[in-house]
Amino acid sequence: MCGIIGIHHHPEAANFAYLGLYAQQHRGQESCGIVTSDEGRFHLHKSMGLVSDVFSRDVLARLPGMSAIGQVRYSTSGSSIIENAQPFVVNAKHAWSGLAHNGNLTNAVVLRHQLEDEGAIFQSTMDSEVIMHLFAREREGTLVERLAAALRQVEGAYSLVFLTEGKLIAARDPRGWRPLVIGEHDGGFFVANETSAFDLIGATFLRSVEPGEILLFEEGRMQSYPDLLEAKAAPKKAHCIFEYIYFARPDSHVFDRDVYPIRKGFGRQLAIEHAVAADVVIPVPDSGVPAAIGFSQESGIPFEMGLIRNHYIGRTFIEPSNEIRHFGVKIKLNPVREVVQGKRVVVVDDSIVRGTTSMKIVKMLRQAGAAQVHVRISSPPTCWPCFYGIDTPTRKELIAAHQSVEEIRQYITADSLGYLSQDGLYWFEKKDPREWYCDACFTGNYPIDVADAPEVMNESHCCK
């Protein structure tokens, strides 16, 4: 999962790119980077680490120009190394180009082998570089047509921004897996994954980039190309439902909906489906907070912050000896004893992956004096890996893929366990008949057929 930003025709492009990435830091914490275009010259700075650590005033002052693109990265394809940090910048035929990409290409391995057989030399292990090689090989047509020809050869998820001298291009795959939105401020255009980036910048949200749409920003104008990316047949839309469950900030507007009421609605529906006699509802912060509020409002059980999260954890920390049990969880979360002691507690979280974190939270609450611990999950059981930009384990590591709900309850030592149902996940009404969400991580119903991308179903391909 990554977060991207693109800025066109603004004198403070680098500063606003920094702010846009800062507002999307939740989408990736491994590396970040910004490249600007200034009178034919590119200026790039990227490094491992958080936005606030990588970019200082002095660094931003060395990134002049009216256009910029940037990315915060959490690796799902390619290792967590500086060579895989984006934006990815190349100089081909004496012209600089830069790319920042969010999503995973499901046929990247096949394309990479083909390109290497034909003499291509790759600088990184990330699938995004495949797009740049395909683009460099296109000889005919305008800049937009050449990029479209490259994108028609890839399958999977991509929301991307592409920078050349004086031009910014934004594109979204025909299925629309990852969100991409357009904003405007002081005559400049902004593109980002989430509207929370615009709120910090002060940009006005205009609209979403449509699935399969390419946008060209040039000389302070925006031009849309809606039909260049249509696949062999009109693809089924596949907005990632996990954006609503976990990834997007609750104050963002994603897939033409506000995230907060959707997430709170998951909690309301969860309380209807899995009612329980209890004294207090607490969330696993931060992603579980809106759902826990919804659960509390629907059930009438008081809401409290019974777990406090440490927001100042760095990339590394020194672990003590084994005498401190569950240290990895305790450094992030700590129970409020007076909230849970002697209480029947409902703890609301967004998902269970391997089950180890949930087990440690339950034990921690019991040690703090909770009389009962009832776990409620605001999504269905995660049974299948994602191949479109979420770093999920292989299927054999997903606890719900091979254990029943009762077996999972016993493993995490909860008094009861309830997941949101598949039907309850879609408590909100469709805005139009074309609206559809990818929930393959719950159902195994992948939008891309095995025949189209045979390596998708190879579990070794997940989380390379």
Short mmCIF file of C-alpha atoms in Angstrom, two decimals:
data_model
loop_
_atom_site.label_atom_id
_atom_site.label_comp_id
_atom_site.label_asym_id
_atom_site.label_seq_id
_atom_site.Cartn_x
_atom_site.Cartn_y
_atom_site.Cartn_z
CA MET A 1 0.00 0.00 0.00
CA CYS A 2 1.29 3.46 -0.91
CA GLY A 3 0.20 7.06 -1.00
CA ILE A 4 0.89 9.33 -3.97
CA ILE A 5 0.67 13.06 -4.69
CA GLY A 6 0.95 15.03 -7.94
CA ILE A 7 1.06 18.82 -8.27
CA HIS A 8 0.95 20.89 -11.45
CA HIS A 9 1.43 24.61 -12.02
CA HIS A 10 2.07 25.84 -8.50
CA PRO A 11 5.13 27.82 -7.30
CA GLU A 12 5.28 25.85 -4.03
CA ALA A 13 4.99 22.42 -5.63
CA ALA A 14 7.63 20.77 -3.42
CA ASN A 15 6.23 22.20 -0.17
CA PHE A 16 2.70 21.14 -1.05
CA ALA A 17 3.92 17.69 -2.14
CA TYR A 18 5.54 17.36 1.30
CA LEU A 19 2.29 18.31 3.04
CA GLY A 20 0.26 15.97 0.79
CA LEU A 21 2.54 13.06 1.65
CA TYR A 22 2.47 13.96 5.34
CA ALA A 23 -1.35 13.74 5.28
CA GLN A 24 -1.10 10.30 3.65
CA GLN A 25 1.66 8.90 5.87
CA HIS A 26 -0.78 6.21 7.06
CA ARG A 27 -0.58 4.64 3.59
CA GLY A 28 3.15 3.90 3.85
CA GLN A 29 5.94 4.36 6.39
CA GLU A 30 8.95 2.62 4.85
CA SER A 31 10.23 5.24 2.42
CA CYS A 32 9.21 8.49 0.78
CA GLY A 33 10.32 10.74 -2.02
CA ILE A 34 9.58 13.84 -4.09
CA VAL A 35 10.77 14.83 -7.55
CA THR A 36 10.17 18.27 -9.08
CA SER A 37 10.43 19.57 -12.64
CA ASP A 38 12.00 23.00 -13.16
CA GLU A 39 12.72 24.36 -16.64
CA GLY A 40 13.75 21.00 -18.05
CA ARG A 41 15.67 19.81 -15.00
CA PHE A 42 14.51 17.21 -12.49
CA HIS A 43 15.32 17.47 -8.78
CA LEU A 44 14.87 14.30 -6.71
CA HIS A 45 15.13 13.50 -3.03
CA LYS A 46 14.05 10.17 -1.53
CA SER A 47 15.07 8.07 1.44
CA MET A 48 13.97 5.37 3.82
CA GLY A 49 11.90 6.68 6.72
CA LEU A 50 8.98 8.97 7.52
CA VAL A 51 8.15 12.19 5.69
CA SER A 52 8.97 14.40 8.68
CA ASP A 53 12.39 12.75 9.04
CA VAL A 54 13.34 12.70 5.36
CA PHE A 55 12.35 16.25 4.38
CA SER A 56 13.66 19.38 6.08
CA ARG A 57 13.35 23.03 5.02
CA ASP A 58 16.81 22.83 3.46
CA VAL A 59 15.93 19.71 1.47
CA LEU A 60 12.67 21.21 0.19
CA ALA A 61 14.52 24.40 -0.81
CA ARG A 62 16.63 22.24 -3.14
CA LEU A 63 13.51 21.03 -4.99
CA PRO A 64 12.48 23.98 -7.20
CA GLY A 65 9.82 23.87 -9.88
CA MET A 66 6.13 24.31 -10.61
CA SER A 67 5.35 20.57 -10.81
CA ALA A 68 6.07 17.67 -8.47
CA ILE A 69 5.15 14.09 -7.73
CA GLY A 70 5.76 12.12 -4.55
CA GLN A 71 5.10 8.85 -2.78
CA VAL A 72 5.04 7.28 0.66
CA ARG A 73 5.65 3.56 0.38
CA TYR A 74 4.82 0.36 2.18
CA SER A 75 6.22 -2.47 0.13
CA THR A 76 3.89 -5.15 -1.25
CA SER A 77 5.93 -5.85 -4.38
CA GLY A 78 9.68 -5.49 -4.14
CA SER A 79 11.90 -5.37 -1.07
CA SER A 80 12.05 -2.54 1.45
CA ILE A 81 15.29 -1.01 0.14
CA ILE A 82 16.25 2.45 -1.13
CA GLU A 83 16.39 1.20 -4.75
CA ASN A 84 12.64 0.55 -4.53
CA ALA A 85 11.76 3.94 -3.04
CA GLN A 86 9.71 6.12 -5.35
CA PRO A 87 9.30 8.30 -7.35
CA PHE A 88 11.13 6.25 -9.96
CA VAL A 89 13.04 8.57 -12.31
CA VAL A 90 14.71 7.81 -15.65
CA ASN A 91 16.35 9.74 -18.48
CA ALA A 92 15.37 8.16 -21.79
CA LYS A 93 16.13 9.74 -25.16
CA HIS A 94 17.35 12.88 -23.37
CA ALA A 95 13.97 13.37 -21.68
CA TRP A 96 13.37 12.99 -17.95
CA SER A 97 10.34 11.11 -16.66
CA GLY A 98 9.20 10.24 -13.16
CA LEU A 99 6.59 7.81 -11.85
CA ALA A 100 4.86 7.27 -8.51
CA HIS A 101 2.52 4.28 -8.33
CA ASN A 102 0.03 2.84 -5.83
CA GLY A 103 -1.14 -0.74 -6.38
CA ASN A 104 0.20 -4.08 -7.61
CA LEU A 105 0.49 -5.34 -11.19
CA THR A 106 -0.54 -8.97 -11.29
CA ASN A 107 1.29 -9.75 -14.53
CA ALA A 108 4.47 -7.84 -13.61
CA VAL A 109 6.57 -11.02 -13.23
CA VAL A 110 5.70 -12.27 -16.72
CA LEU A 111 6.26 -8.83 -18.29
CA ARG A 112 9.56 -8.39 -16.49
CA HIS A 113 10.88 -11.73 -17.78
CA GLN A 114 9.83 -10.81 -21.32
CA LEU A 115 11.52 -7.41 -21.10
CA GLU A 116 14.71 -8.90 -19.64
CA ASP A 117 14.80 -11.49 -22.43
CA GLU A 118 14.66 -8.58 -24.88
CA GLY A 119 17.60 -6.81 -23.22
CA ALA A 120 15.98 -4.56 -20.63
CA ILE A 121 18.05 -3.85 -17.51
CA PHE A 122 16.09 -3.22 -14.31
CA GLN A 123 17.33 -1.00 -11.49
CA SER A 124 14.86 -2.24 -8.86
CA THR A 125 12.67 -5.21 -7.97
CA MET A 126 9.36 -3.29 -7.83
CA ASP A 127 6.63 -3.89 -10.38
CA SER A 128 6.26 -0.14 -11.07
CA GLU A 129 9.48 -0.15 -13.09
CA VAL A 130 7.81 -2.43 -15.63
CA ILE A 131 5.54 0.46 -16.63
CA MET A 132 8.54 2.72 -17.31
CA HIS A 133 10.22 0.10 -19.53
CA LEU A 134 7.02 -0.45 -21.49
CA PHE A 135 6.58 3.31 -21.91
CA ALA A 136 10.18 3.78 -23.12
CA ARG A 137 9.61 1.19 -25.87
CA GLU A 138 6.61 2.98 -27.33
CA ARG A 139 7.64 5.00 -30.38
CA GLU A 140 4.42 6.28 -31.94
CA GLY A 141 1.84 8.81 -30.80
CA THR A 142 1.62 11.59 -28.25
CA LEU A 143 2.92 11.35 -24.72
CA VAL A 144 -0.52 10.31 -23.45
CA GLU A 145 -1.00 7.75 -26.22
CA ARG A 146 2.41 6.20 -25.50
CA LEU A 147 1.69 5.91 -21.80
CA ALA A 148 -1.76 4.48 -22.53
CA ALA A 149 -0.21 1.87 -24.84
CA ALA A 150 2.12 0.84 -22.00
CA LEU A 151 -0.69 0.66 -19.44
CA ARG A 152 -2.85 -1.47 -21.72
CA GLN A 153 -0.22 -4.19 -21.40
CA VAL A 154 -0.39 -4.40 -17.60
CA GLU A 155 -3.04 -6.01 -15.42
CA GLY A 156 -3.93 -5.32 -11.83
CA ALA A 157 -4.18 -2.22 -9.70
CA TYR A 158 -2.61 1.14 -10.41
CA SER A 159 -3.31 4.69 -9.45
CA LEU A 160 -0.32 6.66 -10.67
CA VAL A 161 1.15 10.07 -11.39
CA PHE A 162 3.66 10.55 -14.20
CA LEU A 163 5.88 13.64 -14.50
CA THR A 164 7.68 14.98 -17.56
CA GLU A 165 8.94 18.43 -18.42
CA GLY A 166 6.00 20.81 -18.03
CA LYS A 167 3.42 18.01 -17.94
CA LEU A 168 1.76 15.91 -15.25
CA ILE A 169 -0.27 12.80 -16.08
CA ALA A 170 -2.57 10.91 -13.72
CA ALA A 171 -4.10 7.52 -14.49
CA ARG A 172 -6.27 4.94 -12.78
CA ASP A 173 -6.74 1.32 -13.83
CA PRO A 174 -10.05 0.39 -15.54
CA ARG A 175 -11.30 -1.48 -12.50
CA GLY A 176 -10.59 1.39 -10.12
CA TRP A 177 -9.01 -0.63 -7.30
CA ARG A 178 -7.24 2.26 -5.59
CA PRO A 179 -8.73 5.72 -5.04
CA LEU A 180 -7.43 8.79 -6.90
CA VAL A 181 -8.87 12.30 -6.54
CA ILE A 182 -8.36 15.72 -8.13
CA GLY A 183 -8.14 19.08 -6.36
CA GLU A 184 -7.41 22.70 -7.22
CA HIS A 185 -5.73 25.56 -5.36
CA ASP A 186 -4.47 28.98 -6.49
CA GLY A 187 -4.58 28.01 -10.16
CA GLY A 188 -2.71 24.75 -9.60
CA PHE A 189 -3.98 21.18 -9.86
CA PHE A 190 -3.46 18.45 -7.28
CA VAL A 191 -3.86 14.66 -7.53
CA ALA A 192 -3.74 12.33 -4.50
CA ASN A 193 -5.07 9.03 -3.21
CA GLU A 194 -7.16 10.69 -0.51
CA THR A 195 -8.90 14.01 0.03
CA SER A 196 -7.24 14.31 3.45
CA ALA A 197 -4.18 15.53 1.51
CA PHE A 198 -6.26 18.38 0.07
CA ASP A 199 -7.57 19.40 3.49
CA LEU A 200 -4.04 20.01 4.78
CA ILE A 201 -2.98 21.86 1.63
CA GLY A 202 -6.15 23.92 1.44
CA ALA A 203 -7.07 22.60 -2.02
CA THR A 204 -10.66 22.27 -3.17
CA PHE A 205 -11.80 18.75 -4.05
CA LEU A 206 -13.09 18.64 -7.64
CA ARG A 207 -13.85 14.97 -8.34
CA SER A 208 -12.44 11.46 -8.49
CA VAL A 209 -10.36 10.24 -11.38
CA GLU A 210 -12.68 7.77 -13.09
CA PRO A 211 -11.62 4.12 -13.50
CA GLY A 212 -9.78 3.82 -16.81
CA GLU A 213 -9.32 7.59 -17.15
CA ILE A 214 -6.07 9.37 -18.03
CA LEU A 215 -5.69 13.06 -17.18
CA LEU A 216 -3.13 15.39 -18.76
CA PHE A 217 -2.19 18.58 -16.92
CA GLU A 218 -0.34 21.06 -19.11
CA GLU A 219 0.09 24.84 -18.97
CA GLY A 220 -2.36 25.13 -16.09
CA ARG A 221 -5.11 23.18 -17.85
CA MET A 222 -6.59 19.71 -17.37
CA GLN A 223 -7.62 17.43 -20.24
CA SER A 224 -9.40 14.10 -19.81
CA TYR A 225 -8.89 10.95 -21.90
CA PRO A 226 -11.59 8.56 -20.64
CA ASP A 227 -11.39 5.78 -23.22
CA LEU A 228 -7.72 4.99 -23.83
CA LEU A 229 -7.39 2.26 -21.20
CA GLU A 230 -10.43 0.08 -21.91
CA ALA A 231 -9.40 -3.56 -21.73
CA LYS A 232 -10.42 -6.37 -24.08
CA ALA A 233 -13.92 -6.24 -22.61
CA ALA A 234 -15.37 -3.62 -20.30
CA PRO A 235 -13.90 -4.73 -16.95
CA LYS A 236 -15.92 -5.16 -13.82
CA LYS A 237 -15.29 -2.34 -11.35
CA ALA A 238 -13.37 -3.45 -8.28
CA HIS A 239 -13.04 -0.71 -5.67
CA CYS A 240 -11.07 -2.16 -2.73
CA ILE A 241 -13.51 -2.55 0.18
CA PHE A 242 -10.54 -2.56 2.59
CA GLU A 243 -10.09 1.15 1.91
CA TYR A 244 -13.32 1.63 3.88
CA ILE A 245 -12.48 -0.97 6.52
CA TYR A 246 -8.93 0.11 7.33
CA PHE A 247 -6.68 1.92 4.84
CA ALA A 248 -8.24 5.31 4.19
CA ARG A 249 -8.24 7.98 6.84
CA PRO A 250 -11.73 8.33 8.36
CA ASP A 251 -11.79 12.03 7.41
CA SER A 252 -11.25 11.24 3.71
CA HIS A 253 -13.73 11.06 0.83
CA VAL A 254 -12.98 7.82 -1.06
CA PHE A 255 -14.83 6.18 -3.97
CA ASP A 256 -17.27 9.12 -3.87
CA ARG A 257 -18.26 8.40 -0.26
CA ASP A 258 -17.22 9.74 3.14
CA VAL A 259 -15.22 7.07 4.98
CA TYR A 260 -16.26 7.90 8.55
CA PRO A 261 -20.01 7.13 8.29
CA ILE A 262 -19.24 3.95 6.30
CA ARG A 263 -16.86 2.73 8.99
CA LYS A 264 -19.25 3.67 11.79
CA GLY A 265 -22.01 1.81 9.92
CA PHE A 266 -19.90 -1.36 9.99
CA GLY A 267 -19.97 -1.11 13.78
CA ARG A 268 -23.73 -0.56 13.91
CA GLN A 269 -24.32 -3.59 11.72
CA LEU A 270 -21.89 -5.62 13.82
CA ALA A 271 -23.89 -4.80 16.97
CA ILE A 272 -27.07 -5.98 15.26
CA GLU A 273 -25.52 -9.24 14.11
CA HIS A 274 -23.52 -10.05 17.26
CA ALA A 275 -25.24 -8.52 20.27
CA VAL A 276 -23.74 -9.30 23.67
CA ALA A 277 -24.39 -8.33 27.29
CA ALA A 278 -21.49 -6.09 28.27
CA ASP A 279 -20.52 -3.01 30.31
CA VAL A 280 -18.22 -1.12 27.98
CA VAL A 281 -17.20 -0.96 24.28
CA ILE A 282 -13.57 -0.13 23.51
CA PRO A 283 -11.78 0.13 20.16
CA VAL A 284 -8.39 -1.11 19.07
CA PRO A 285 -7.02 2.31 18.07
CA ASP A 286 -6.88 3.95 15.71
CA SER A 287 -8.64 2.04 12.93
CA GLY A 288 -11.23 0.46 15.24
CA VAL A 289 -12.53 3.74 16.69
CA PRO A 290 -15.36 4.63 14.25
CA ALA A 291 -16.70 1.05 14.20
CA ALA A 292 -16.60 0.91 18.00
CA ILE A 293 -18.57 4.18 18.19
CA GLY A 294 -21.17 2.68 15.83
CA PHE A 295 -21.33 -0.50 17.91
CA SER A 296 -21.82 1.54 21.08
CA GLN A 297 -24.56 3.73 19.58
CA GLU A 298 -26.48 0.76 18.20
CA SER A 299 -26.14 -1.43 21.31
CA GLY A 300 -26.50 1.29 23.95
CA ILE A 301 -23.33 0.06 25.69
CA PRO A 302 -21.09 2.98 26.75
CA PHE A 303 -18.03 3.76 24.64
CA GLU A 304 -14.66 4.29 26.30
CA MET A 305 -11.03 4.48 25.21
CA GLY A 306 -9.88 1.39 27.07
CA LEU A 307 -6.70 0.98 25.02
CA ILE A 308 -4.28 3.87 24.52
CA ARG A 309 -1.99 3.85 21.50
CA ASN A 310 1.56 5.20 21.51
CA HIS A 311 1.78 7.38 18.38
CA TYR A 312 5.50 8.04 18.70
CA ILE A 313 6.97 4.65 17.88
CA GLY A 314 9.99 4.89 15.59
CA ARG A 315 11.04 2.44 12.91
CA THR A 316 13.15 0.47 15.40
CA PHE A 317 13.21 -0.04 19.15
CA ILE A 318 15.27 -2.10 21.58
CA GLU A 319 13.36 -5.04 22.98
CA PRO A 320 14.08 -6.13 26.56
CA SER A 321 14.59 -9.68 27.63
CA ASN A 322 11.78 -12.22 27.48
CA GLU A 323 10.66 -11.26 30.98
CA ILE A 324 8.27 -8.67 29.47
CA ARG A 325 5.61 -10.70 27.69
CA HIS A 326 3.92 -9.43 24.52
CA PHE A 327 6.35 -6.50 24.29
CA GLY A 328 5.65 -5.89 20.60
CA VAL A 329 1.97 -5.18 21.31
CA LYS A 330 2.52 -3.44 24.65
CA ILE A 331 4.81 -0.82 23.12
CA LYS A 332 1.93 0.17 20.81
CA LEU A 333 -1.08 -0.34 23.10
CA ASN A 334 -1.67 -0.06 26.82
CA PRO A 335 -4.95 -0.76 28.67
CA VAL A 336 -6.66 1.80 30.90
CA ARG A 337 -7.19 -0.28 34.02
CA GLU A 338 -10.04 1.80 35.50
CA VAL A 339 -12.01 1.47 32.24
CA VAL A 340 -11.81 -2.34 32.00
CA GLN A 341 -11.28 -3.61 35.54
CA GLY A 342 -14.16 -5.83 36.62
CA LYS A 343 -16.05 -5.06 33.38
CA ARG A 344 -17.48 -7.16 30.60
CA VAL A 345 -15.58 -5.62 27.70
CA VAL A 346 -16.42 -5.57 23.98
CA VAL A 347 -13.24 -4.82 22.03
CA VAL A 348 -13.77 -3.80 18.38
CA ASP A 349 -11.05 -4.22 15.73
CA ASP A 350 -11.08 -3.98 11.93
CA SER A 351 -9.70 -7.45 11.10
CA ILE A 352 -7.85 -10.54 12.28
CA VAL A 353 -4.98 -11.74 10.08
CA ARG A 354 -2.81 -14.31 11.88
CA GLY A 355 -4.55 -13.95 15.23
CA THR A 356 -1.43 -13.40 17.33
CA THR A 357 -2.07 -9.68 17.94
CA SER A 358 -5.71 -10.30 18.93
CA MET A 359 -4.62 -13.01 21.35
CA LYS A 360 -2.12 -10.64 23.01
CA ILE A 361 -4.71 -7.86 23.29
CA VAL A 362 -7.21 -10.20 24.95
CA LYS A 363 -4.60 -11.41 27.44
CA MET A 364 -3.51 -7.84 28.14
CA LEU A 365 -7.10 -6.81 28.91
CA ARG A 366 -7.53 -9.79 31.24
CA GLN A 367 -4.31 -8.85 33.05
CA ALA A 368 -5.77 -5.35 33.47
CA GLY A 369 -8.73 -6.90 35.28
CA ALA A 370 -11.39 -7.35 32.58
CA ALA A 371 -14.02 -9.85 33.77
CA GLN A 372 -14.94 -10.87 30.20
CA VAL A 373 -13.49 -9.99 26.78
CA HIS A 374 -15.78 -10.18 23.75
CA VAL A 375 -14.04 -9.55 20.41
CA ARG A 376 -15.97 -8.04 17.52
CA ILE A 377 -14.45 -7.62 14.04
CA SER A 378 -15.88 -5.01 11.64
CA SER A 379 -15.19 -7.12 8.53
CA PRO A 380 -15.74 -10.75 7.47
CA PRO A 381 -13.00 -13.36 8.09
CA THR A 382 -9.89 -12.73 5.96
CA CYS A 383 -9.42 -16.05 4.17
CA TRP A 384 -7.57 -15.16 0.95
CA PRO A 385 -4.44 -13.12 0.13
CA CYS A 386 -4.65 -9.85 -1.81
CA PHE A 387 -2.66 -9.37 -5.02
CA TYR A 388 -3.67 -5.78 -5.75
CA GLY A 389 -1.69 -3.73 -3.24
CA ILE A 390 -2.31 -5.05 0.28
CA ASP A 391 0.48 -6.81 2.14
CA THR A 392 -1.42 -9.90 3.30
CA PRO A 393 0.31 -13.21 4.12
CA THR A 394 -0.04 -16.37 2.10
CA ARG A 395 -3.29 -18.27 2.59
CA LYS A 396 -1.74 -20.83 4.90
CA GLU A 397 -0.79 -18.00 7.30
CA LEU A 398 -4.31 -16.54 7.42
CA ILE A 399 -5.94 -18.02 10.49
CA ALA A 400 -9.50 -17.81 9.09
CA ALA A 401 -8.49 -19.80 6.00
CA HIS A 402 -8.16 -23.01 7.96
CA GLN A 403 -9.87 -22.47 11.32
CA SER A 404 -13.53 -21.96 12.21
CA VAL A 405 -14.73 -18.91 14.12
CA GLU A 406 -14.99 -21.05 17.26
CA GLU A 407 -11.43 -22.31 16.81
CA ILE A 408 -10.20 -18.75 16.34
CA ARG A 409 -12.08 -17.70 19.49
CA GLN A 410 -10.32 -20.42 21.43
CA TYR A 411 -6.95 -19.42 19.97
CA ILE A 412 -7.27 -15.75 20.94
CA THR A 413 -8.84 -16.81 24.29
CA ALA A 414 -11.85 -14.48 23.95
CA ASP A 415 -15.16 -15.16 25.70
CA SER A 416 -16.92 -14.67 22.36
CA LEU A 417 -15.99 -13.68 18.82
CA GLY A 418 -18.15 -12.18 16.10
CA TYR A 419 -17.28 -11.10 12.56
CA LEU A 420 -19.33 -8.78 10.37
CA SER A 421 -21.19 -10.85 7.77
CA GLN A 422 -20.57 -10.57 4.05
CA ASP A 423 -24.06 -9.12 3.56
CA GLY A 424 -23.61 -6.76 6.50
CA LEU A 425 -20.47 -5.39 4.89
CA TYR A 426 -22.66 -3.79 2.22
CA TRP A 427 -25.13 -2.10 4.53
CA PHE A 428 -24.93 1.05 2.37
CA GLU A 429 -26.94 1.30 -0.85
CA LYS A 430 -25.29 1.43 -4.24
CA LYS A 431 -25.09 4.87 -5.82
CA ASP A 432 -25.45 3.38 -9.30
CA PRO A 433 -25.61 -0.14 -10.81
CA ARG A 434 -21.93 -0.04 -11.81
CA GLU A 435 -20.69 0.39 -8.24
CA TRP A 436 -18.92 -2.77 -7.13
CA TYR A 437 -16.20 -3.61 -4.64
CA CYS A 438 -13.36 -6.10 -4.61
CA ASP A 439 -13.75 -8.32 -1.53
CA ALA A 440 -11.60 -11.21 -2.74
CA CYS A 441 -9.74 -11.27 0.60
CA PHE A 442 -13.02 -12.47 2.16
CA THR A 443 -14.59 -14.47 -0.67
CA GLY A 444 -11.75 -15.68 -2.94
CA ASN A 445 -13.68 -14.14 -5.85
CA TYR A 446 -10.80 -12.44 -7.66
CA PRO A 447 -11.83 -9.93 -10.34
CA ILE A 448 -9.00 -11.10 -12.62
CA ASP A 449 -9.54 -14.59 -14.00
CA VAL A 450 -6.81 -17.17 -13.52
CA ALA A 451 -6.65 -17.53 -17.31
CA ASP A 452 -5.79 -13.83 -17.60
CA ALA A 453 -3.08 -13.86 -14.95
CA PRO A 454 -2.11 -17.41 -13.92
CA GLU A 455 0.58 -16.24 -11.48
CA VAL A 456 -2.05 -14.44 -9.38
CA MET A 457 -3.10 -17.70 -7.78
CA ASN A 458 0.49 -18.72 -7.00
CA GLU A 459 0.79 -17.95 -3.30
CA SER A 460 4.53 -17.43 -3.59
CA HIS A 461 3.75 -14.35 -5.71
CA CYS A 462 2.06 -12.62 -2.79
CA CYS A 463 4.16 -10.07 -0.92
CA LYS A 464 7.34 -10.56 -2.91
#
